[in-house]
Coordinates of C-alpha atoms in Angstrom, one line a residue:
M438 CA 0.0 0.0 0.0
L439 CA 1.3 3.5 -0.9
F440 CA 1.2 6.4 1.5
Q441 CA 2.1 10.0 0.6
R442 CA 4.1 12.2 3.0
T443 CA 2.5 15.6 3.3
Q444 CA 5.7 17.3 4.7
A445 CA 9.1 17.4 3.2
P446 CA 11.7 15.2 5.0
Q447 CA 14.7 16.8 6.8
R448 CA 17.1 15.8 4.0
A449 CA 15.1 18.1 1.6
Y450 CA 15.7 21.1 4.0
R451 CA 19.4 20.3 4.2
L452 CA 19.6 20.2 0.4
L453 CA 17.8 23.5 0.1
S454 CA 20.0 25.1 2.8
R455 CA 23.1 24.5 0.7
S456 CA 21.8 26.6 -2.2
P457 CA 22.8 30.4 -1.9
H458 CA 19.3 31.5 -3.1
T459 CA 17.4 29.7 -0.4
S460 CA 15.1 31.9 1.6
S461 CA 14.3 31.5 5.2
S462 CA 10.6 31.1 4.5
I463 CA 11.4 27.8 2.7
L464 CA 13.7 26.4 5.4
F465 CA 11.3 27.3 8.1
P466 CA 7.8 27.5 6.7
H467 CA 5.2 29.5 8.5
P468 CA 1.7 28.4 9.2
H469 CA 0.5 30.4 6.3
P470 CA 3.4 30.4 3.8
A471 CA 3.7 33.0 1.1
P472 CA 2.4 32.3 -2.3
S473 CA 5.9 32.3 -3.8
A474 CA 7.1 29.5 -1.4
R475 CA 7.8 26.1 -3.0
P476 CA 5.3 23.4 -2.3
P477 CA 6.3 20.5 0.0
T478 CA 8.0 17.5 -1.6
H479 CA 5.8 14.3 -1.9
I480 CA 7.6 11.0 -1.4
T481 CA 5.8 7.6 -1.6
T482 CA 6.7 4.5 0.4
R483 CA 5.6 0.9 -0.1
H484 CA 4.8 -1.4 2.8
A485 CA 4.5 -5.2 2.8
T486 CA 1.1 -6.6 2.0
H487 CA 1.8 -10.2 3.1
A488 CA 2.7 -11.4 6.5
A489 CA 6.3 -12.6 6.9
Q490 CA 5.6 -15.3 9.4
G491 CA 2.8 -16.9 11.5
R492 CA -0.3 -18.6 10.2
A493 CA -0.3 -16.7 6.9
N494 CA 2.3 -19.1 5.5
I495 CA 0.9 -22.3 7.0
Q496 CA -0.4 -24.8 4.4
S497 CA -4.0 -25.3 5.2
K498 CA -4.7 -28.3 3.1
S499 CA -2.4 -31.2 2.3
H500 CA -2.7 -34.3 0.2
G501 CA -4.0 -37.6 1.6
K502 CA -1.5 -39.9 3.2
R503 CA -3.2 -43.1 1.9
L504 CA -3.2 -44.8 5.3
G505 CA -4.8 -48.1 6.0
A506 CA -4.5 -51.8 5.1
K507 CA -2.6 -52.6 2.0
K508 CA -2.8 -56.4 2.3
T509 CA -5.8 -58.4 3.6
G510 CA -5.9 -61.5 5.7
E511 CA -4.5 -64.7 4.1
Q512 CA -3.0 -62.7 1.2
Y513 CA 0.4 -63.8 0.0
V514 CA 3.3 -61.4 0.6
I515 CA 7.0 -61.3 -0.1
P516 CA 9.7 -59.6 2.0
G517 CA 9.4 -55.9 1.8
N518 CA 5.6 -55.8 1.0
I519 CA 3.8 -53.1 3.0
I520 CA 0.9 -54.6 4.9
F521 CA -0.5 -51.7 6.9
R522 CA 0.2 -47.9 6.9
Q523 CA -0.7 -46.1 10.1
R524 CA 0.0 -43.1 12.3
G525 CA 0.8 -44.5 15.7
T526 CA 0.7 -48.1 16.8
L527 CA -2.9 -49.1 16.0
W528 CA -1.4 -52.5 14.9
F529 CA 1.8 -54.0 16.4
P530 CA 4.3 -56.2 14.6
G531 CA 3.9 -59.9 15.2
E532 CA 5.5 -63.0 13.6
N533 CA 7.8 -62.4 10.6
V534 CA 7.0 -58.7 10.2
A535 CA 8.7 -55.5 11.3
R536 CA 7.7 -51.9 12.0
G537 CA 9.2 -48.9 10.2
R538 CA 10.0 -45.5 11.7
D539 CA 6.7 -44.1 10.4
H540 CA 4.9 -47.0 12.1
T541 CA 4.4 -48.9 8.8
I542 CA 4.1 -52.7 9.2
Y543 CA 5.9 -54.6 6.5
A544 CA 6.7 -58.3 5.8
T545 CA 10.2 -59.8 6.5
Q546 CA 9.4 -63.3 5.2
S547 CA 7.3 -64.7 2.4
G548 CA 4.0 -66.1 3.6
Y549 CA 0.4 -65.3 4.4
V550 CA -0.9 -62.3 6.3
K551 CA -2.7 -62.9 9.6
Y552 CA -4.5 -60.4 11.8
Y553 CA -4.8 -61.6 15.4
R554 CA -4.6 -60.9 19.1
D555 CA -2.3 -62.4 21.7
P556 CA -3.5 -62.2 25.2
R557 CA -0.3 -63.7 26.5
L558 CA 1.7 -60.6 25.3
H559 CA -0.9 -57.9 25.8
P560 CA -4.7 -58.1 26.6
K561 CA -5.7 -55.3 24.2
R562 CA -3.1 -55.0 21.5
Q563 CA -3.7 -56.1 17.9
Y564 CA -1.0 -57.8 16.0
I565 CA -0.1 -58.5 12.3
G566 CA 1.9 -61.6 11.4
V567 CA 3.0 -63.7 8.5
T568 CA 2.8 -67.5 8.5
F569 CA 4.7 -69.9 6.2
E570 CA 1.6 -72.1 5.6
R571 CA -1.8 -70.8 4.7
G572 CA -3.6 -73.1 7.1
D573 CA -1.6 -72.0 10.1
S574 CA -3.1 -69.6 12.7
L575 CA -1.6 -67.1 15.0
P576 CA -0.6 -66.9 17.8
Y577 CA 1.2 -70.2 18.0
P578 CA 0.5 -72.4 21.0
P579 CA 2.7 -71.8 24.0
N580 CA 6.0 -73.8 24.2
A581 CA 5.7 -74.7 20.5
A582 CA 8.8 -75.0 18.4
R583 CA 9.7 -71.8 16.7
R584 CA 9.2 -71.9 12.9
R585 CA 12.0 -70.3 10.9
R586 CA 12.9 -70.3 7.3
F587 CA 16.6 -70.7 6.5
G588 CA 16.3 -70.7 2.7
M589 CA 17.5 -74.3 2.4
V590 CA 16.0 -77.1 0.3
A591 CA 16.0 -80.6 1.8
S592 CA 17.4 -83.3 -0.5
P593 CA 18.0 -87.0 0.1
R594 CA 21.5 -88.5 0.2
P595 CA 22.1 -91.4 -2.2
E596 CA 22.6 -94.9 -0.6
V597 CA 24.6 -97.7 -2.2
G598 CA 24.3 -101.1 -0.5
G599 CA 22.7 -99.6 2.7
A600 CA 25.6 -97.2 3.2
V601 CA 25.3 -93.4 2.7
V602 CA 27.7 -92.2 0.0
P603 CA 29.3 -88.8 0.6
E604 CA 28.4 -86.2 -2.0
S605 CA 32.1 -86.0 -3.1
E606 CA 32.0 -89.7 -4.1
A607 CA 28.5 -89.7 -5.6
G608 CA 29.9 -89.2 -9.1
E609 CA 29.8 -86.5 -11.7
E610 CA 26.2 -86.9 -12.4
S611 CA 25.3 -86.2 -8.8
T612 CA 24.0 -82.7 -8.0
G613 CA 23.5 -81.9 -4.3
G614 CA 23.6 -85.5 -3.3
V615 CA 20.9 -86.7 -5.7
D616 CA 21.5 -88.8 -8.8
V617 CA 20.1 -86.8 -11.7
A618 CA 19.6 -89.7 -14.1
A619 CA 17.9 -91.8 -11.4
A620 CA 15.6 -88.9 -10.5
M621 CA 14.7 -88.4 -14.2
E622 CA 13.8 -92.1 -14.6
S623 CA 11.9 -92.4 -11.4
P624 CA 8.1 -92.4 -11.7
A625 CA 7.8 -89.6 -9.1
S626 CA 9.3 -87.1 -11.6
S627 CA 6.6 -87.9 -14.2
P628 CA 3.6 -85.5 -14.2
P629 CA 0.6 -86.8 -12.3
A630 CA -2.3 -88.2 -14.3
A631 CA -5.4 -86.0 -14.7
T632 CA -8.0 -87.0 -12.2
T633 CA -11.7 -86.3 -12.3
P634 CA -12.8 -83.9 -9.5
P635 CA -15.2 -85.5 -7.0
P636 CA -18.9 -84.6 -7.3
P637 CA -20.1 -81.8 -5.0
T638 CA -21.4 -82.9 -1.7
T639 CA -22.0 -79.8 0.4
K640 CA -24.5 -77.0 -0.3
A641 CA -21.7 -74.5 -0.9
Q642 CA -20.0 -76.8 -3.4
R643 CA -23.2 -77.4 -5.3
K644 CA -23.8 -73.6 -5.4
R645 CA -20.4 -73.0 -6.8
A646 CA -20.8 -75.8 -9.4
A647 CA -24.1 -74.2 -10.5
T648 CA -22.7 -70.7 -10.8
G649 CA -19.4 -71.8 -12.3
R650 CA -17.3 -70.4 -9.4
I651 CA -14.0 -72.1 -8.5
D652 CA -13.5 -73.8 -5.1
P653 CA -11.3 -71.5 -3.0
N654 CA -9.2 -74.4 -1.8
T655 CA -8.0 -74.9 -5.4
L656 CA -7.2 -71.3 -6.3
Q657 CA -3.9 -70.6 -7.9
L658 CA -1.3 -68.0 -6.8
Q659 CA -1.5 -64.8 -9.0
S660 CA 2.0 -63.6 -10.0
H661 CA 1.1 -59.9 -10.2
S662 CA -0.7 -59.5 -6.8
Y663 CA 0.8 -62.4 -4.7
A664 CA -2.8 -63.5 -3.8
Y665 CA -4.7 -66.8 -4.1
R666 CA -7.8 -65.8 -6.2
E667 CA -9.5 -66.4 -9.5
S668 CA -8.0 -64.7 -12.6
N669 CA -9.8 -61.7 -14.1
Y670 CA -10.6 -63.8 -17.2
S671 CA -12.4 -66.5 -15.2
I672 CA -14.3 -63.9 -13.1
G673 CA -15.5 -62.3 -16.3
R674 CA -16.8 -65.6 -17.7
I675 CA -18.9 -66.6 -14.6
G676 CA -22.1 -65.5 -16.3
E677 CA -21.3 -67.5 -19.4
R678 CA -20.6 -70.7 -17.4
A679 CA -23.8 -70.2 -15.4
G680 CA -25.8 -69.8 -18.6
I681 CA -26.8 -66.2 -17.8
V682 CA -27.5 -64.0 -20.9
A683 CA -27.6 -60.3 -20.4
P684 CA -30.4 -58.4 -22.3
K685 CA -29.3 -56.4 -25.3
F686 CA -28.9 -52.7 -24.7
K687 CA -31.4 -50.6 -26.5
P688 CA -30.4 -46.9 -26.8
G689 CA -33.2 -44.4 -26.6
D690 CA -33.9 -41.0 -28.2
R691 CA -31.8 -38.6 -26.2
F692 CA -33.4 -35.5 -27.8
A693 CA -36.9 -36.7 -27.0
A694 CA -35.9 -37.3 -23.4
W695 CA -34.4 -33.8 -23.3
R696 CA -37.6 -32.2 -24.6
K697 CA -39.7 -34.1 -22.0
R698 CA -37.4 -32.9 -19.3
E699 CA -37.6 -29.3 -20.4
K700 CA -41.4 -29.5 -20.6
R701 CA -41.6 -30.8 -17.0
K702 CA -39.4 -27.9 -15.9
E703 CA -41.7 -25.4 -17.6
E704 CA -44.8 -26.9 -16.1
S705 CA -43.3 -26.9 -12.6
K706 CA -42.3 -23.3 -13.0
A707 CA -45.8 -22.3 -14.1
R708 CA -47.3 -24.2 -11.2
R709 CA -45.1 -22.4 -8.7
T710 CA -46.1 -19.0 -10.2
L711 CA -49.8 -19.8 -9.9
Q712 CA -49.4 -21.0 -6.3
R713 CA -47.5 -17.8 -5.5
A714 CA -50.2 -15.6 -7.0
A715 CA -52.9 -17.5 -5.1
R716 CA -51.2 -16.8 -1.8
G717 CA -51.2 -13.0 -2.3
P718 CA -48.8 -10.2 -2.9
K719 CA -47.3 -10.3 0.6
A720 CA -46.4 -14.0 0.2
S721 CA -44.8 -13.3 -3.2
K722 CA -42.7 -10.5 -1.8
R723 CA -41.4 -12.8 1.0
A724 CA -40.6 -15.5 -1.5
G725 CA -38.7 -12.9 -3.6
K726 CA -36.7 -11.8 -0.6
A727 CA -35.9 -15.4 0.3
K728 CA -34.5 -15.9 -3.1

């Protein structure tokens, strides 16, 4: 904002006093200066229009933090997958999970997510854990053996004449203590024969068979989401397998619908006008003020 100074500053008097033609009436103006006196100098100054600090610079609205559950119960996760984002410890880390510095719960082992409570640790806290087997439940029984994953694969050691042969003497064709040629010729390595699924026995199985849904116990692991569920293709074909035919879409006349809608608006407007006139001039004035 600009403000004008109605009186000359002191430096203007000093500059005028240096001039030999300066009169005393200019240096020391009287209440009613003479007409020949010079008018006072006007200097404008600019002040700040925005607060430098305080609430004026505080951001009032921020973007969402996308908190909440990112993985549901029994969903497959790999190390590093975020399971739950939170502010504070609404959920505590349990088996095979850890907590970040922003209270994020993430998996440290590959397995299945479990939401549970453990009264032995705390009567009210809620925990999130990861189990190696889908059918396991948390918390584990007391005094149970601790389950850990070392990243090793168990393989049998070859036997010759009832004696175990060391891996160094098993031969060139042995890999990790297993004879490759014998393993390839064994019937266990051949693919299993296709078997016919048993007929549905329970009500839920009969309903799934009628609608074409897949048994949840036979779901396959999806590579893109790490979850046991049906593929998008099979979900989209449920109606076809159940024999459901959707009716064909019949587009209507949009212009006719628009004309009907405008006609209804005009009729409603005329009806309100008649009702306002029937109530009298005072009511119409009050209605006009309310608008």
